[in-house]
Coordinates of C-alpha atoms in Angstrom, one line a residue:
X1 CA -16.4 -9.9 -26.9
X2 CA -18.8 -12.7 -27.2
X3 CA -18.0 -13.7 -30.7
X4 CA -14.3 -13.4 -29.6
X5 CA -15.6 -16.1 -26.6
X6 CA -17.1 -18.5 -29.1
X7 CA -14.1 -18.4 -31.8
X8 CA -11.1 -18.3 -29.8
X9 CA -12.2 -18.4 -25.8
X10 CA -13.1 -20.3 -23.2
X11 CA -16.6 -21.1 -25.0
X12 CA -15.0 -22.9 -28.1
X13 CA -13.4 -25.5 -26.2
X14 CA -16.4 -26.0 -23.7
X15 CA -18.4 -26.7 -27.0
X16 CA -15.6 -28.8 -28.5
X17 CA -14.2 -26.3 -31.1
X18 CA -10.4 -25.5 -31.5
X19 CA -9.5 -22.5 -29.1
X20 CA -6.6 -20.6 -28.6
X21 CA -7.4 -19.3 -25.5
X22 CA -9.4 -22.1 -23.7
X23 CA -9.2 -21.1 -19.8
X24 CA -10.4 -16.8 -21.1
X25 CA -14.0 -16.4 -20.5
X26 CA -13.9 -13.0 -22.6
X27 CA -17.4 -12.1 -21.4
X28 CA -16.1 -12.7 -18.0
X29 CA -13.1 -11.5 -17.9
X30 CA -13.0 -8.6 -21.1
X31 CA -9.8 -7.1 -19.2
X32 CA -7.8 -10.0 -20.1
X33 CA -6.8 -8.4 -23.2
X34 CA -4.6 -6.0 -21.7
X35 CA -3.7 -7.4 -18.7
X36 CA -3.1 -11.2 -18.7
X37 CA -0.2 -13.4 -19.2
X38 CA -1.2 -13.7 -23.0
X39 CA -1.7 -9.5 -23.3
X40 CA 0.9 -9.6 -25.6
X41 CA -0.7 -11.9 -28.3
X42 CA -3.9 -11.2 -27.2
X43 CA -4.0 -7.4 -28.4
X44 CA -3.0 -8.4 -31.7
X45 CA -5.1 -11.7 -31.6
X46 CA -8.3 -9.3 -30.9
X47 CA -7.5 -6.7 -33.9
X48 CA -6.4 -9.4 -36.1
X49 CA -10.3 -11.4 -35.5
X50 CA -11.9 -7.5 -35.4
X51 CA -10.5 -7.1 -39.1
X52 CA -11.4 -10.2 -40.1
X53 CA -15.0 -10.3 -38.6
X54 CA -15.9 -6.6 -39.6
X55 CA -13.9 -5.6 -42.9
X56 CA -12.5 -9.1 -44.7
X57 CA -15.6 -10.6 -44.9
X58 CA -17.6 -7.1 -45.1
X59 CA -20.0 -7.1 -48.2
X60 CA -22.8 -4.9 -48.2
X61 CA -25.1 -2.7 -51.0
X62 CA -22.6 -4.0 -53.7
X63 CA -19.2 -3.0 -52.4
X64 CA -16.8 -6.2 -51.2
X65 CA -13.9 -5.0 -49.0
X66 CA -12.1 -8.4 -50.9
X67 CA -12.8 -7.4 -54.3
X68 CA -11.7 -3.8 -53.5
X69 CA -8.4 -5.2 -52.3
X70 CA -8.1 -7.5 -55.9
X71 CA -8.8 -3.8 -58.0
X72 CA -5.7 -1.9 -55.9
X73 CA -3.4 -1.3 -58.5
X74 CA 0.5 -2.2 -57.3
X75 CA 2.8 0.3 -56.7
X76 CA 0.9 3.6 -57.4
X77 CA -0.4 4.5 -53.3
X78 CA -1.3 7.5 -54.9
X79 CA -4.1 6.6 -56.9
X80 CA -6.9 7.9 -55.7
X81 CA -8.6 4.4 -55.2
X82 CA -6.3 4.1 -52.3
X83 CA -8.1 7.0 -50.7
X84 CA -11.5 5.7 -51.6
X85 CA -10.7 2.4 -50.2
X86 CA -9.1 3.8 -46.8
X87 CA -12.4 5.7 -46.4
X88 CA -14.8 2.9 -46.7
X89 CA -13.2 0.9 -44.3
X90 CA -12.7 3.3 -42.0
X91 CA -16.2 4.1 -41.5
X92 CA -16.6 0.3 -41.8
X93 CA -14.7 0.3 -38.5
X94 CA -16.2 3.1 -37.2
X95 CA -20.1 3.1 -38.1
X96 CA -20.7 -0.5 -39.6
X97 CA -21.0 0.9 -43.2
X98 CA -18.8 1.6 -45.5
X99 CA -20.6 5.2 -46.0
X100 CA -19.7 8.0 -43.9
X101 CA -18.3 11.5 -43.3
X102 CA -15.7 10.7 -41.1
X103 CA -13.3 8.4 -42.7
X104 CA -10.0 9.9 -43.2
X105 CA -7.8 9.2 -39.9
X106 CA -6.1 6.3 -42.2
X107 CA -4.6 7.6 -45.3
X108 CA -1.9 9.4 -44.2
X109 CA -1.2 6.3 -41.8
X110 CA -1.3 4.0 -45.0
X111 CA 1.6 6.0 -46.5
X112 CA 4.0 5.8 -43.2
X113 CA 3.7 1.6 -43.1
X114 CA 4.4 2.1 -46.9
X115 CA 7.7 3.6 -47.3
X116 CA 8.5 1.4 -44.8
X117 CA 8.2 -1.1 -46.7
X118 CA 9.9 0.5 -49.8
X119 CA 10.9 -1.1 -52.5
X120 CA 9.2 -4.3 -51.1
X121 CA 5.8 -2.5 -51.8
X122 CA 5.8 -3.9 -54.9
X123 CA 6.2 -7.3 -54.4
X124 CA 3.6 -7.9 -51.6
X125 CA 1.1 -9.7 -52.8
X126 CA -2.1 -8.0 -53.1
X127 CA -4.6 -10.7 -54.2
X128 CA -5.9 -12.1 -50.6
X129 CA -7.0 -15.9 -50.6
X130 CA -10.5 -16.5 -50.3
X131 CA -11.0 -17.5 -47.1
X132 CA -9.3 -16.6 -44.0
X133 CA -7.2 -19.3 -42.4
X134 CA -8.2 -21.4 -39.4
X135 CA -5.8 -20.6 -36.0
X136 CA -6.0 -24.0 -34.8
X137 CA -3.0 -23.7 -32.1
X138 CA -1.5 -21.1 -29.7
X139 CA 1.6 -19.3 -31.5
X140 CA 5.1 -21.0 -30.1
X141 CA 6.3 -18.4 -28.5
X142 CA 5.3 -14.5 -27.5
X143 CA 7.1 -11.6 -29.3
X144 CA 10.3 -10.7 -28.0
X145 CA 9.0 -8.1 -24.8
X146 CA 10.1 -4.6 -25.5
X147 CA 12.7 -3.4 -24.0
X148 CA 12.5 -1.4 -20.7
X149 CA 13.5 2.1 -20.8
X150 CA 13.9 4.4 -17.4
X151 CA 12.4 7.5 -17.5
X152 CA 14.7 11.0 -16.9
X153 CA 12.7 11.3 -13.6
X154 CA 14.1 9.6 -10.5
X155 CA 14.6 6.9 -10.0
X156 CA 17.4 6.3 -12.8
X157 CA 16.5 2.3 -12.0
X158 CA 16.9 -0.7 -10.3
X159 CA 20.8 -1.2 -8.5
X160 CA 22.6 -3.8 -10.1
X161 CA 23.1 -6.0 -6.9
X162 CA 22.2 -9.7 -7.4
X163 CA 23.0 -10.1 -3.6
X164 CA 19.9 -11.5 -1.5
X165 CA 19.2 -8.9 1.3
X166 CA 19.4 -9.2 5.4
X167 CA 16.3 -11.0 6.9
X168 CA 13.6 -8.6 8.2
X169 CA 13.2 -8.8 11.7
X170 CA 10.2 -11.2 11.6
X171 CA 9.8 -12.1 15.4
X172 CA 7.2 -14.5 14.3
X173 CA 7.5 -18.3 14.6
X174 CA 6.2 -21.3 11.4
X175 CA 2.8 -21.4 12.8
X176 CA 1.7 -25.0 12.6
X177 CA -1.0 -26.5 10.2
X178 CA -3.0 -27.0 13.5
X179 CA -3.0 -23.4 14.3
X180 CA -4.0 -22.5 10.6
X181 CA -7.0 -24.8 10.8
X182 CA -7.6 -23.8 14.4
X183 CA -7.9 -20.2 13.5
X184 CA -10.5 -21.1 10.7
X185 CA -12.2 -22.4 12.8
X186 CA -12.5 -19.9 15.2
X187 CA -13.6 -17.7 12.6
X188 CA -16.1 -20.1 11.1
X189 CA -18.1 -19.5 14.6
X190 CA -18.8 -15.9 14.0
X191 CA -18.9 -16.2 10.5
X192 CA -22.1 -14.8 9.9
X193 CA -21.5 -11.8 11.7
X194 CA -18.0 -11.6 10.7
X195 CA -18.8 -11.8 6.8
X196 CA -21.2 -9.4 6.8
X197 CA -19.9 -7.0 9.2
X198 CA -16.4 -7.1 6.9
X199 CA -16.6 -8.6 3.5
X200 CA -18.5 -6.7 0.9
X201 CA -18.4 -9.9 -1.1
X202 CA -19.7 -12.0 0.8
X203 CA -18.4 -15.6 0.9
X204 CA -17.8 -16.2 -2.3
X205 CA -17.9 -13.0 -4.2
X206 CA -15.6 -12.6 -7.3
X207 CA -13.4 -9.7 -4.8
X208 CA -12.6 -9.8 -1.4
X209 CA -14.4 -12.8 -0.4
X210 CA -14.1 -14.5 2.8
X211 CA -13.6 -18.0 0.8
X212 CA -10.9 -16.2 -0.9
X213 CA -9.2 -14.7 2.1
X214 CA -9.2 -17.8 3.8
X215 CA -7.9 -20.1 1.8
X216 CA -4.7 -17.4 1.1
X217 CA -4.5 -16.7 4.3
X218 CA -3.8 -21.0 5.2
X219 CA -1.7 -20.7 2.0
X220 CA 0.4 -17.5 3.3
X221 CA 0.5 -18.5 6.9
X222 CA 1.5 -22.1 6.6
X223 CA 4.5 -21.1 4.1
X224 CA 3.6 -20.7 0.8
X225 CA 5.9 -17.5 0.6
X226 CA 9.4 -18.1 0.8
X227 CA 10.8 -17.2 4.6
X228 CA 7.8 -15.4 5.0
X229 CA 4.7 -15.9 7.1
X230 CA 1.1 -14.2 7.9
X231 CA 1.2 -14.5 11.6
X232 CA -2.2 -16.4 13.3
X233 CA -0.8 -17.0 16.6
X234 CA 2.0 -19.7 17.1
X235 CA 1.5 -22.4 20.0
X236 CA -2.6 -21.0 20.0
X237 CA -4.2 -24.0 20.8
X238 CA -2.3 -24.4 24.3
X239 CA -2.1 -20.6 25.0
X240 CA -4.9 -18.9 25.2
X241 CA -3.0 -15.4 25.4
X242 CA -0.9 -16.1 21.5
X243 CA -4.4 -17.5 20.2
X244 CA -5.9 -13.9 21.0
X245 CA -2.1 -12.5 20.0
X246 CA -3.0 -14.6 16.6
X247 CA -6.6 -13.4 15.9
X248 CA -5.4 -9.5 16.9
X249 CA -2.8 -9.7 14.1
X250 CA -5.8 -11.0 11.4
X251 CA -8.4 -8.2 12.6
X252 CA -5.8 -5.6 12.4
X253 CA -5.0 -6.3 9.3
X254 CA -8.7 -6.6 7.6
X255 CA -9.5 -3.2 9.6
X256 CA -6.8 -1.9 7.3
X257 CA -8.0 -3.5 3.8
X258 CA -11.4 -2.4 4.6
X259 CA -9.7 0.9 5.2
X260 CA -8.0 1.3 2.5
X261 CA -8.9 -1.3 0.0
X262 CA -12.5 -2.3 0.0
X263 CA -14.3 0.5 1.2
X264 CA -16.6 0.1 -1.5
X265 CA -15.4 -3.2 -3.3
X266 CA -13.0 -1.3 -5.2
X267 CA -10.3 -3.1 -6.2
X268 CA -8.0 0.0 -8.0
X269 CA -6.9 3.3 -6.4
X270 CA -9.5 5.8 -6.6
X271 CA -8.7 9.7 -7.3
X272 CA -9.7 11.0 -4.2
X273 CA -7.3 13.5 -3.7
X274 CA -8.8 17.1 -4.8
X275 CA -7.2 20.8 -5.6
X276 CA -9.4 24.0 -5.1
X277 CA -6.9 26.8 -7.1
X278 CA -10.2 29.1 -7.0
X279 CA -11.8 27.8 -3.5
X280 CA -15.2 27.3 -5.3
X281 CA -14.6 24.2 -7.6
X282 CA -12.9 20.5 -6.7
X283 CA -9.9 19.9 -9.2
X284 CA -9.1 16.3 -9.4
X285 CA -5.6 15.8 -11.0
X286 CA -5.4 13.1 -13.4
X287 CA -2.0 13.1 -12.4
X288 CA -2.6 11.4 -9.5
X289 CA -2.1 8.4 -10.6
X290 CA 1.5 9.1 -10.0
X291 CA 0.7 9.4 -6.7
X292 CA -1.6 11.4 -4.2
X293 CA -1.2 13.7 -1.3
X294 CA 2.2 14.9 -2.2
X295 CA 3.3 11.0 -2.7
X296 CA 5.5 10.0 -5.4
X297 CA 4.7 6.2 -6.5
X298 CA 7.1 5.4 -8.9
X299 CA 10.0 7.3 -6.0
X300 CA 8.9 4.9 -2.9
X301 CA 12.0 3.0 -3.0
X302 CA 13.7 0.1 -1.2
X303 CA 16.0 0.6 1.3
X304 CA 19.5 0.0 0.0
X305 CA 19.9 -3.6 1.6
X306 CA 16.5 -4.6 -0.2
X307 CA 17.0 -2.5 -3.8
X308 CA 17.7 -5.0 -5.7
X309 CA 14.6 -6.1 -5.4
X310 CA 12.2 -3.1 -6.9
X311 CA 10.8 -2.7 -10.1
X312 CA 12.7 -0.2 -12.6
X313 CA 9.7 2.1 -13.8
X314 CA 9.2 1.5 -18.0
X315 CA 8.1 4.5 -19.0
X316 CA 6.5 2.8 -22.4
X317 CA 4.2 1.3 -20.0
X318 CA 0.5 1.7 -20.9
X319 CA -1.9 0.9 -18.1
X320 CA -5.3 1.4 -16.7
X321 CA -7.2 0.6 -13.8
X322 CA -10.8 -0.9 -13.6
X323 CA -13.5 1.6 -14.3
X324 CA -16.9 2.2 -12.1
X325 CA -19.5 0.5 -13.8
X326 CA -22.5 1.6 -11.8
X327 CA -24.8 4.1 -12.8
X328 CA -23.6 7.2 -11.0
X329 CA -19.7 6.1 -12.1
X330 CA -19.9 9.2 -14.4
X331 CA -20.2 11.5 -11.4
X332 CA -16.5 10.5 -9.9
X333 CA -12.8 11.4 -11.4
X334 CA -12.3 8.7 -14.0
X335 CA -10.4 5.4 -13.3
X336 CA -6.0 6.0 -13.0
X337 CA -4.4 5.5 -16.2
X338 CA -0.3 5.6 -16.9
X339 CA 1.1 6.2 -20.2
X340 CA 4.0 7.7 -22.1
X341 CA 4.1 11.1 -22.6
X342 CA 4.7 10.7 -26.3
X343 CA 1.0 9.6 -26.4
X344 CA 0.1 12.2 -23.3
X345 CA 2.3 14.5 -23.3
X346 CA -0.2 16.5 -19.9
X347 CA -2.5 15.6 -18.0
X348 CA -5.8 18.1 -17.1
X349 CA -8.0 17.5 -14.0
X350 CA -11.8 16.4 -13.3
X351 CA -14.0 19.2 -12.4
X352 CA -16.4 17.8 -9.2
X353 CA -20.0 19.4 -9.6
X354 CA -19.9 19.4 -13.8
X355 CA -18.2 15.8 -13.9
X356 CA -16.2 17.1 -16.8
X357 CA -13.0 16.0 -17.5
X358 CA -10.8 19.2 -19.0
X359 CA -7.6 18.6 -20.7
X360 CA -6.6 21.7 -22.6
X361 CA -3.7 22.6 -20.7
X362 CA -1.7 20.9 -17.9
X363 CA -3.2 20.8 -14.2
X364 CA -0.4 19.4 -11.8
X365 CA -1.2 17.4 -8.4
X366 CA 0.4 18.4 -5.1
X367 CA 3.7 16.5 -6.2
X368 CA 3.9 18.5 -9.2
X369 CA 3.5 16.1 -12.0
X370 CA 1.7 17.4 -14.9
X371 CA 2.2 13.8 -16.9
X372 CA 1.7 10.5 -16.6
X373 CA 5.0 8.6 -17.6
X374 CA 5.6 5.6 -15.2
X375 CA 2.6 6.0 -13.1
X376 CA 1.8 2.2 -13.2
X377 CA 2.0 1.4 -9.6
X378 CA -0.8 3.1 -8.0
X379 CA -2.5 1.2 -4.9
X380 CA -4.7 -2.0 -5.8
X381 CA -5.4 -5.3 -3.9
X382 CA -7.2 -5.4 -0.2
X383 CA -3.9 -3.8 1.5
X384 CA -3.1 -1.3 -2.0
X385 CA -0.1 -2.3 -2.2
X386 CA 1.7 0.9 -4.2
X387 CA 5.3 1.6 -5.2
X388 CA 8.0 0.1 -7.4
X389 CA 9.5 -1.5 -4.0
X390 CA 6.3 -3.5 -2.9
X391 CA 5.7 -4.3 -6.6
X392 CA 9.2 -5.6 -6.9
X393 CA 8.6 -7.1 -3.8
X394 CA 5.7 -9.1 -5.0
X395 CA 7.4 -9.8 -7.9
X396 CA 10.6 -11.1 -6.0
X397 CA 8.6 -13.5 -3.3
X398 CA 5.2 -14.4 -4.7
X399 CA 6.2 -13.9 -8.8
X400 CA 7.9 -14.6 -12.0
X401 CA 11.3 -14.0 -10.1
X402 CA 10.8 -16.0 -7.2
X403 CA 10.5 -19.2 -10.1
X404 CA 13.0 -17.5 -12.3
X405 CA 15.7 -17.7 -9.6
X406 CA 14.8 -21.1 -8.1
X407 CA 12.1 -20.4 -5.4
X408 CA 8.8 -21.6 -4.5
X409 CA 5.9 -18.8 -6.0
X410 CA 2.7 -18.7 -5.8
X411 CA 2.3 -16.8 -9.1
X412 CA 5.3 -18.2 -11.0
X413 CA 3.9 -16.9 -14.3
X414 CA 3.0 -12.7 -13.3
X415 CA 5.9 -10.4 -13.1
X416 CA 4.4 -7.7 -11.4
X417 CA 6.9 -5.1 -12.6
X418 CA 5.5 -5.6 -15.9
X419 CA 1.6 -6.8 -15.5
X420 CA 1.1 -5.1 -12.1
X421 CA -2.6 -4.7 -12.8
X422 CA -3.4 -8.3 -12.3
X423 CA -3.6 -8.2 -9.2
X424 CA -7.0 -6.3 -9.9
X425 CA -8.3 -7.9 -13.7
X426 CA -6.5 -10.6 -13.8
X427 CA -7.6 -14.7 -13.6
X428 CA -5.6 -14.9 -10.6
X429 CA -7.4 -11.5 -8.8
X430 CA -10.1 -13.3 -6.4
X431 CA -6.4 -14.7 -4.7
X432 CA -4.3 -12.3 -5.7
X433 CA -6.1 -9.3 -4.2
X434 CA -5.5 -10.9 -0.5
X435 CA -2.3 -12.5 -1.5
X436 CA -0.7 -8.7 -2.4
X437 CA -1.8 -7.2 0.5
X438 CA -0.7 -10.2 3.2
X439 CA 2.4 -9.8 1.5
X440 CA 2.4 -5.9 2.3
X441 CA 1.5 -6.7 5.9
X442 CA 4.3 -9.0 6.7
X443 CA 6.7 -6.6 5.3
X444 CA 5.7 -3.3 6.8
X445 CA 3.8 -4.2 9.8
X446 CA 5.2 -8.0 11.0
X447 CA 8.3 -7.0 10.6
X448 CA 9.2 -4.1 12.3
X449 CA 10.8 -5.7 15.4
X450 CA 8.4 -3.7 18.5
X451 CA 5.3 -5.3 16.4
X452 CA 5.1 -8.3 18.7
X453 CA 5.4 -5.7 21.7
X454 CA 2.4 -4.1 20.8
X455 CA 0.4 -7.1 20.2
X456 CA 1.5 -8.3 23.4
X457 CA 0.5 -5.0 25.0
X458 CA -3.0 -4.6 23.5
X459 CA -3.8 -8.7 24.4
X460 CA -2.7 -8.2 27.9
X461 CA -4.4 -4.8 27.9
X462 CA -1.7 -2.5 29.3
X463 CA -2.7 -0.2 26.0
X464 CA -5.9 0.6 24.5
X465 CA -7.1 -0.6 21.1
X466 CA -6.8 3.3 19.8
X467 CA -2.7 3.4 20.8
X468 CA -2.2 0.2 19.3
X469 CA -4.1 1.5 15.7
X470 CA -2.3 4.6 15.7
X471 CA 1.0 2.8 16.1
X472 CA -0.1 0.7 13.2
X473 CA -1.4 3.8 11.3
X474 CA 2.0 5.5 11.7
X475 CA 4.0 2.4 9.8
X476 CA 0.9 2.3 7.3
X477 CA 0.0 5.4 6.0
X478 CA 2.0 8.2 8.4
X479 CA -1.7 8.4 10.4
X480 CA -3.5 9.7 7.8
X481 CA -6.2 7.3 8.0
X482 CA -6.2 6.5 11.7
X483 CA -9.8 7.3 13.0
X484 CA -11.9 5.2 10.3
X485 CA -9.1 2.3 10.6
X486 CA -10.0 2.1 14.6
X487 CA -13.5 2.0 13.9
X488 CA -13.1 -1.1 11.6
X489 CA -10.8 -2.3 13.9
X490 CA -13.1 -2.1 16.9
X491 CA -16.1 -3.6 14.3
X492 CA -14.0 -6.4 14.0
X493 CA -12.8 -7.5 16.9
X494 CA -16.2 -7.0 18.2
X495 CA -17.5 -9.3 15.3
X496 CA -14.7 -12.1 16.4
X497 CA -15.8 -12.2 20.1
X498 CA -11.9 -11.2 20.6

């Protein structure tokens, strides 16, 4: 990855080379490669510079990968220099050196790309040139995307409806810039207390940072999102009643992303939800990234006024969250993956105690899903956000859509129905992880029209802090979380001086 920085990264143009990718810090940001805006010629880019660096130019104890090429005779794949040739550099790839004992896994591959070529075979041109060409620009344009296919499984796909839906029943006013800056400000006070008691980043760590949730949180609140607005309290700096209204809204919030989304600075859903078939062992379904606790991801669908909207699951999809990195990572179920079943066709489990992974034989989660086929949209961000609805959501306020039909976005260049893992590795994540989950909050909690009611209730204190949670727990998660999201709650608002 570093010698992918310094010829085609972010590094090259600092030191005033050509660079195709000049904003990619590759040591920084590794994940880029498969789940960036330029994925799609970047995992080709990287395999393209991977041959180049380890087999073109590979020369060692006498044998030249280049003059092997020259000596391949045209026409004849079956002579057996082929054979000898697809060994070496397989173990060039694998071991460094073109001698090993397990180079094989390429000569039946060789003869598939072959007969595709067929009678062209003989007219490719076998003599390389001696020295690779320079990439001195970006390609014009991307290869065509492939196209999406809905899996047999529910649902069948996104309704056809172009129609924009009926306005949730946001009972929230345009809060002013003054009431934005205002509620900084406010915050700003405790700030010490308030980082440390909440943010596991800190200020200004790369995740869930209070730099980072403050300046989406002016972005959101002051109507960057299209008809959409993070509540802070409108009219707060002349009622002192709405200010606290304002502030209740923000701790209610972060007591559910440090609920449910940064616990431990994770950014990705964690496996967390365990079998015991012989009530001695934990099984940990690697099906659950389809969904856990009986949930189905991929079926958490828009209401009919608001389908249009959601993501059509692609079951070619290939995803994967961000693994643990710390030293006792090995110890926990391994991070979510999705992919097609022609490459998984089942899915085992994670055995707790042993921390092996077995995958002989299919092991299903509590929905019954023994695969993995369009099980992209597992919870990430601060609010983990999870679902084709929310993730066609995103895509439809804050996304490529919102551009692509004519409004304002704040990510005009991520469809989330396709890259939905940006929101956790990509260059946009330090915003994007708060951004996703304000987003989420305005749509399942701000809108629901007895909201302001309760926020009214709990400021005025004609119900306790633990009714108001549980009413927000309900909308959130059906209560499943309730007792640890009132203890944030009540760590927060203690932390605020509310």
């Amino acid at each position: 990855f570093g010698r992918l920085d310094h010829a085609v990264g972010k590094r090259a143009a600092m030191n005033g080379r050509p660079s195709l990718y000049p904003d990619t810090d590759f040591c920084a940001n590794p994940e880029a490669v498969c789940s960036s805006e330029d994925s799609d010629e970047l995992q080709w880019i990287v395999g393209m510079f991977h041959w180049i660096d380890a087999v073109q130019s590979y020369n060692e104890d006498g044998w030249s990968f280049m003059d092997k090429l020259k000596e391949l005779p045209a026409g004849d794949v079956a002579d057996i220099r082929f054979n000898k040739m697809l060994i070496a550099v397989d173990c060039i790839m694998k071991t460094g050196n073109h001698r090993c004992e397990v180079g094989i896994d390429s000569i039946d591959t060789l003869v598939e790309v072959l007969e595709v070529f067929g009678d062209k075979y003989e007219q490719v041109a076998l003599n390389a040139p001696t020295l690779s060409p320079t990439l001195t620009a970006r390609p014009s344009a991307s290869p065509t995307n492939f196209p999406t296919v809905t899996p047999t499984l529910e649902p069948t796909g996104s309704p056809t409806s172009s129609s924009a839906p009926t306005a949730s029943p946001n009972i929230f006013d345009y809060p002013s810039t003054e009431n934005i800056n205002a509620v900084v400000a406010d915050i700003q006070r405790n700030s010490q207390t308030f980082i440390s008691t909440v943010f596991p980043a800190g200020s200004t760590g790369e995740l869930f940072s209070f730099n980072g949730f403050a300046e989406v949180l002016f972005d959101i609140a002051s109507g960057s999102v299209e008809g959409k607005y993070f509540y802070v309290g409108h009219g707060r700096t002349t009622n002192r009643n709405l200010r606290k209204r304002g502030m209740v809204n923000i701790a209610a919030f972060l007591a559910h992303a440090k609920t449910n989304g940064f616990q431990n600075n994770n950014c990705d859903e964690r496996n967390v939800d365990f079998l015991m078939p012989d009530e001695t062992t934990r099984k940990y379904p690697l099906s659950n990234s389809c969904g856990q606790y009986g949930d189905s991801y991929q079926d958490e669908r828009c209401g009919v006024s608001e389908s249009f909207m959601e993501c059509a699951p692609d079951k070619n999809m290939l995803v994967s969250a961000v693994p643990g990195t710390d030293d006792t990572s090995y110890k926990n179920p391994p991070a979510f993956f999705c992919g097609p079943k022609a490459y998984f066709p089942f899915m085992g489990y994670f055995e707790a105690g042993t921390f092996a992974i077995i995958n002989d034989e299919p092991f299903s989660n509590r929905a019954g899903r023994t695969n993995i086929e369009s099980c992209c949209w597992w919870g990430r961000g601060s609010a983990q956000v999870k679902g084709v609805c929310m993730y066609g959501k995103l895509n439809y306020y804050i996304g490529a859509r919102a551009k692509e039909e004519g409004r304002k976005s704040m990510f005009p260049d991520i469809d989330f129905c396709k890259r939905p893992q940006e929101i956790c590795s990509g260059k946009h994540s330090t915003r994007l992880t708060w951004a996703s989950g304000m987003v989420n909050w305005i749509e399942n909690i701000q809108s629901n029209f007895d909201y302001g009611d309760y926020l009214d209730r709990i400021v005025s204190g004609e119900i306790e802090r633990a009714d108001f949670i549980s009413y927000v727990s309900d909308k959130l998660d059906g209560g499943r979380n309730k007792k640890e999201r009132l203890i944030n709650f009540n760590l927060i608002i203690e932390s605020l001086a509310i």
